[in-house]
Amino acid sequence: KLAFAFNERDEYTVESFPDWSGRALVITSPDDPYYPDAGLLMNNLPNAEKYEFPSGFKHTAPQIHRDVFHKVIQDFIDRLENER
């Protein structure tokens, strides 16, 4: 629910989460229509990490590059598990 609340009308900032030590993975591409939302998440979530697909696929990049999409997510999860 919070992910949808991060938009220009809301008041969340990185200071809204002073004790949050979680990590977030934001997957996007420069020509995705929701690219500005990815920027808001990057600015407002502490410890956020971004992966960008190349331009040319808009919002369908994860479906077209499914293997890469799954690998990026699995690599992120593996890094989290190794940090424990």
Short mmCIF file of N, CA and C in Angstrom, two decimals:
data_model
loop_
_atom_site.label_atom_id
_atom_site.label_comp_id
_atom_site.label_asym_id
_atom_site.label_seq_id
_atom_site.Cartn_x
_atom_site.Cartn_y
_atom_site.Cartn_z
N LYS A 1 0.82 -1.20 0.00
CA LYS A 1 0.00 0.00 0.00
C LYS A 1 0.86 1.25 0.00
N LEU A 2 1.97 1.19 0.75
CA LEU A 2 2.83 2.38 0.79
C LEU A 2 3.43 2.70 -0.57
N ALA A 3 3.73 1.67 -1.35
CA ALA A 3 4.33 1.94 -2.66
C ALA A 3 3.41 2.81 -3.51
N PHE A 4 2.13 2.59 -3.43
CA PHE A 4 1.20 3.39 -4.20
C PHE A 4 1.02 4.79 -3.61
N ALA A 5 1.36 4.95 -2.36
CA ALA A 5 1.21 6.25 -1.71
C ALA A 5 2.35 7.20 -2.06
N PHE A 6 3.44 6.69 -2.58
CA PHE A 6 4.57 7.54 -2.95
C PHE A 6 4.27 8.23 -4.27
N ASN A 7 3.72 9.37 -4.20
CA ASN A 7 3.54 10.18 -5.40
C ASN A 7 3.64 11.64 -4.99
N GLU A 8 3.54 12.51 -5.93
CA GLU A 8 3.80 13.92 -5.67
C GLU A 8 2.82 14.55 -4.70
N ARG A 9 1.66 13.97 -4.52
CA ARG A 9 0.67 14.57 -3.62
C ARG A 9 0.87 14.16 -2.17
N ASP A 10 1.65 13.13 -1.93
CA ASP A 10 1.84 12.65 -0.56
C ASP A 10 3.04 13.31 0.09
N GLU A 11 3.13 13.14 1.39
CA GLU A 11 4.12 13.85 2.18
C GLU A 11 5.26 12.96 2.64
N TYR A 12 5.40 11.76 2.11
CA TYR A 12 6.47 10.88 2.52
C TYR A 12 7.81 11.41 2.03
N THR A 13 8.80 11.33 2.89
CA THR A 13 10.17 11.66 2.53
C THR A 13 11.07 10.61 3.15
N VAL A 14 12.33 10.64 2.82
CA VAL A 14 13.26 9.68 3.39
C VAL A 14 13.28 9.82 4.92
N GLU A 15 13.00 11.01 5.43
CA GLU A 15 12.95 11.22 6.88
C GLU A 15 11.73 10.55 7.52
N SER A 16 10.77 10.14 6.73
CA SER A 16 9.58 9.46 7.25
C SER A 16 9.90 8.06 7.74
N PHE A 17 11.07 7.55 7.41
CA PHE A 17 11.44 6.18 7.74
C PHE A 17 12.78 6.13 8.48
N PRO A 18 12.90 6.85 9.58
CA PRO A 18 14.22 6.97 10.23
C PRO A 18 14.79 5.65 10.75
N ASP A 19 13.95 4.72 11.13
CA ASP A 19 14.43 3.47 11.71
C ASP A 19 14.32 2.29 10.76
N TRP A 20 13.90 2.56 9.52
CA TRP A 20 13.72 1.46 8.57
C TRP A 20 15.07 1.06 8.01
N SER A 21 15.43 -0.20 8.20
CA SER A 21 16.70 -0.68 7.69
C SER A 21 16.52 -1.66 6.54
N GLY A 22 15.31 -1.75 6.04
CA GLY A 22 15.03 -2.66 4.94
C GLY A 22 15.67 -2.20 3.65
N ARG A 23 15.58 -3.03 2.65
CA ARG A 23 16.12 -2.72 1.34
C ARG A 23 14.97 -2.79 0.34
N ALA A 24 15.10 -2.08 -0.75
CA ALA A 24 14.09 -2.09 -1.81
C ALA A 24 14.77 -2.18 -3.15
N LEU A 25 14.18 -2.93 -4.05
CA LEU A 25 14.66 -3.03 -5.42
C LEU A 25 13.62 -2.40 -6.32
N VAL A 26 14.03 -1.40 -7.08
CA VAL A 26 13.15 -0.71 -8.01
C VAL A 26 13.62 -1.10 -9.41
N ILE A 27 12.74 -1.72 -10.18
CA ILE A 27 13.07 -2.14 -11.54
C ILE A 27 12.25 -1.29 -12.50
N THR A 28 12.93 -0.69 -13.46
CA THR A 28 12.28 0.25 -14.36
C THR A 28 13.04 0.34 -15.67
N SER A 29 12.62 1.23 -16.54
CA SER A 29 13.37 1.58 -17.74
C SER A 29 13.05 3.04 -18.07
N PRO A 30 13.98 3.74 -18.70
CA PRO A 30 13.79 5.18 -18.94
C PRO A 30 12.54 5.54 -19.73
N ASP A 31 12.03 4.64 -20.57
CA ASP A 31 10.83 4.98 -21.33
C ASP A 31 9.56 4.35 -20.76
N ASP A 32 9.66 3.78 -19.57
CA ASP A 32 8.48 3.25 -18.90
C ASP A 32 7.62 4.44 -18.47
N PRO A 33 6.31 4.38 -18.69
CA PRO A 33 5.45 5.50 -18.29
C PRO A 33 5.50 5.79 -16.79
N TYR A 34 5.91 4.80 -15.99
CA TYR A 34 5.98 4.99 -14.54
C TYR A 34 7.39 5.34 -14.07
N TYR A 35 8.27 5.66 -15.00
CA TYR A 35 9.64 6.00 -14.63
C TYR A 35 9.72 7.11 -13.59
N PRO A 36 8.90 8.17 -13.67
CA PRO A 36 8.96 9.19 -12.62
C PRO A 36 8.64 8.64 -11.23
N ASP A 37 7.74 7.66 -11.15
CA ASP A 37 7.43 7.05 -9.86
C ASP A 37 8.63 6.29 -9.32
N ALA A 38 9.40 5.66 -10.20
CA ALA A 38 10.61 4.97 -9.76
C ALA A 38 11.57 5.97 -9.13
N GLY A 39 11.67 7.16 -9.72
CA GLY A 39 12.52 8.20 -9.14
C GLY A 39 12.05 8.63 -7.77
N LEU A 40 10.75 8.73 -7.59
CA LEU A 40 10.21 9.09 -6.28
C LEU A 40 10.55 8.02 -5.25
N LEU A 41 10.41 6.76 -5.64
CA LEU A 41 10.77 5.68 -4.72
C LEU A 41 12.25 5.72 -4.37
N MET A 42 13.09 5.97 -5.36
CA MET A 42 14.54 6.04 -5.11
C MET A 42 14.88 7.18 -4.16
N ASN A 43 14.20 8.30 -4.31
CA ASN A 43 14.46 9.46 -3.46
C ASN A 43 13.94 9.29 -2.04
N ASN A 44 12.88 8.51 -1.89
CA ASN A 44 12.20 8.46 -0.60
C ASN A 44 12.42 7.20 0.21
N LEU A 45 12.90 6.15 -0.40
CA LEU A 45 13.14 4.91 0.34
C LEU A 45 14.63 4.78 0.67
N PRO A 46 14.95 4.72 1.95
CA PRO A 46 16.36 4.49 2.29
C PRO A 46 16.79 3.12 1.76
N ASN A 47 18.01 3.01 1.38
CA ASN A 47 18.58 1.73 0.93
C ASN A 47 17.91 1.18 -0.32
N ALA A 48 17.39 2.04 -1.16
CA ALA A 48 16.79 1.58 -2.41
C ALA A 48 17.88 1.34 -3.45
N GLU A 49 17.66 0.33 -4.25
CA GLU A 49 18.58 -0.02 -5.33
C GLU A 49 17.76 -0.05 -6.62
N LYS A 50 18.32 0.47 -7.70
CA LYS A 50 17.57 0.53 -8.96
C LYS A 50 18.26 -0.30 -10.04
N TYR A 51 17.45 -1.02 -10.79
CA TYR A 51 17.91 -1.70 -11.99
C TYR A 51 17.11 -1.12 -13.15
N GLU A 52 17.81 -0.71 -14.20
CA GLU A 52 17.13 -0.15 -15.38
C GLU A 52 17.33 -1.06 -16.58
N PHE A 53 16.21 -1.45 -17.17
CA PHE A 53 16.26 -2.10 -18.46
C PHE A 53 16.57 -1.03 -19.51
N PRO A 54 17.07 -1.41 -20.66
CA PRO A 54 17.29 -0.41 -21.71
C PRO A 54 15.97 0.14 -22.24
N SER A 55 16.02 1.30 -22.81
CA SER A 55 14.83 1.90 -23.44
C SER A 55 14.40 1.07 -24.65
N GLY A 56 13.17 1.28 -25.04
CA GLY A 56 12.66 0.63 -26.23
C GLY A 56 11.57 -0.38 -25.97
N PHE A 57 11.31 -0.67 -24.69
CA PHE A 57 10.32 -1.69 -24.36
C PHE A 57 9.20 -1.15 -23.48
N LYS A 58 9.34 0.08 -23.04
CA LYS A 58 8.36 0.73 -22.17
C LYS A 58 8.04 -0.15 -20.97
N HIS A 59 6.77 -0.33 -20.67
CA HIS A 59 6.37 -1.05 -19.46
C HIS A 59 6.45 -2.57 -19.63
N THR A 60 6.77 -3.04 -20.83
CA THR A 60 6.79 -4.48 -21.08
C THR A 60 8.18 -5.09 -20.95
N ALA A 61 9.18 -4.31 -20.60
CA ALA A 61 10.55 -4.84 -20.50
C ALA A 61 10.63 -6.10 -19.63
N PRO A 62 10.00 -6.15 -18.45
CA PRO A 62 10.10 -7.38 -17.64
C PRO A 62 9.48 -8.61 -18.32
N GLN A 63 8.47 -8.41 -19.14
CA GLN A 63 7.87 -9.54 -19.84
C GLN A 63 8.74 -9.98 -21.02
N ILE A 64 9.33 -9.02 -21.71
CA ILE A 64 10.16 -9.34 -22.87
C ILE A 64 11.50 -9.93 -22.43
N HIS A 65 12.04 -9.40 -21.35
CA HIS A 65 13.32 -9.86 -20.82
C HIS A 65 13.10 -10.61 -19.50
N ARG A 66 12.22 -11.58 -19.55
CA ARG A 66 11.81 -12.30 -18.34
C ARG A 66 12.97 -12.95 -17.60
N ASP A 67 13.89 -13.56 -18.32
CA ASP A 67 15.01 -14.23 -17.65
C ASP A 67 15.89 -13.23 -16.91
N VAL A 68 16.15 -12.08 -17.53
CA VAL A 68 16.94 -11.04 -16.88
C VAL A 68 16.19 -10.50 -15.67
N PHE A 69 14.89 -10.27 -15.82
CA PHE A 69 14.05 -9.77 -14.74
C PHE A 69 14.14 -10.70 -13.52
N HIS A 70 13.97 -11.99 -13.75
CA HIS A 70 14.03 -12.96 -12.65
C HIS A 70 15.43 -13.02 -12.05
N LYS A 71 16.46 -12.93 -12.88
CA LYS A 71 17.84 -12.97 -12.37
C LYS A 71 18.15 -11.76 -11.51
N VAL A 72 17.70 -10.59 -11.93
CA VAL A 72 17.93 -9.37 -11.14
C VAL A 72 17.28 -9.50 -9.77
N ILE A 73 16.07 -10.01 -9.73
CA ILE A 73 15.37 -10.19 -8.45
C ILE A 73 16.08 -11.24 -7.60
N GLN A 74 16.45 -12.36 -8.21
CA GLN A 74 17.12 -13.41 -7.44
C GLN A 74 18.47 -12.93 -6.92
N ASP A 75 19.22 -12.20 -7.73
CA ASP A 75 20.51 -11.66 -7.28
C ASP A 75 20.32 -10.72 -6.10
N PHE A 76 19.27 -9.90 -6.14
CA PHE A 76 18.96 -8.99 -5.04
C PHE A 76 18.66 -9.78 -3.76
N ILE A 77 17.84 -10.80 -3.89
CA ILE A 77 17.50 -11.65 -2.74
C ILE A 77 18.75 -12.36 -2.21
N ASP A 78 19.57 -12.86 -3.10
CA ASP A 78 20.80 -13.54 -2.67
C ASP A 78 21.71 -12.58 -1.91
N ARG A 79 21.84 -11.34 -2.38
CA ARG A 79 22.67 -10.37 -1.66
C ARG A 79 22.09 -10.09 -0.27
N LEU A 80 20.77 -10.00 -0.17
CA LEU A 80 20.15 -9.79 1.15
C LEU A 80 20.46 -10.95 2.08
N GLU A 81 20.36 -12.16 1.56
CA GLU A 81 20.63 -13.33 2.39
C GLU A 81 22.09 -13.39 2.81
N ASN A 82 23.00 -12.96 1.95
CA ASN A 82 24.43 -12.97 2.28
C ASN A 82 24.79 -11.90 3.30
N GLU A 83 23.96 -10.87 3.43
CA GLU A 83 24.22 -9.80 4.39
C GLU A 83 23.81 -10.17 5.80
N ARG A 84 23.06 -11.24 5.96
CA ARG A 84 22.58 -11.65 7.29
C ARG A 84 23.70 -12.08 8.17
#
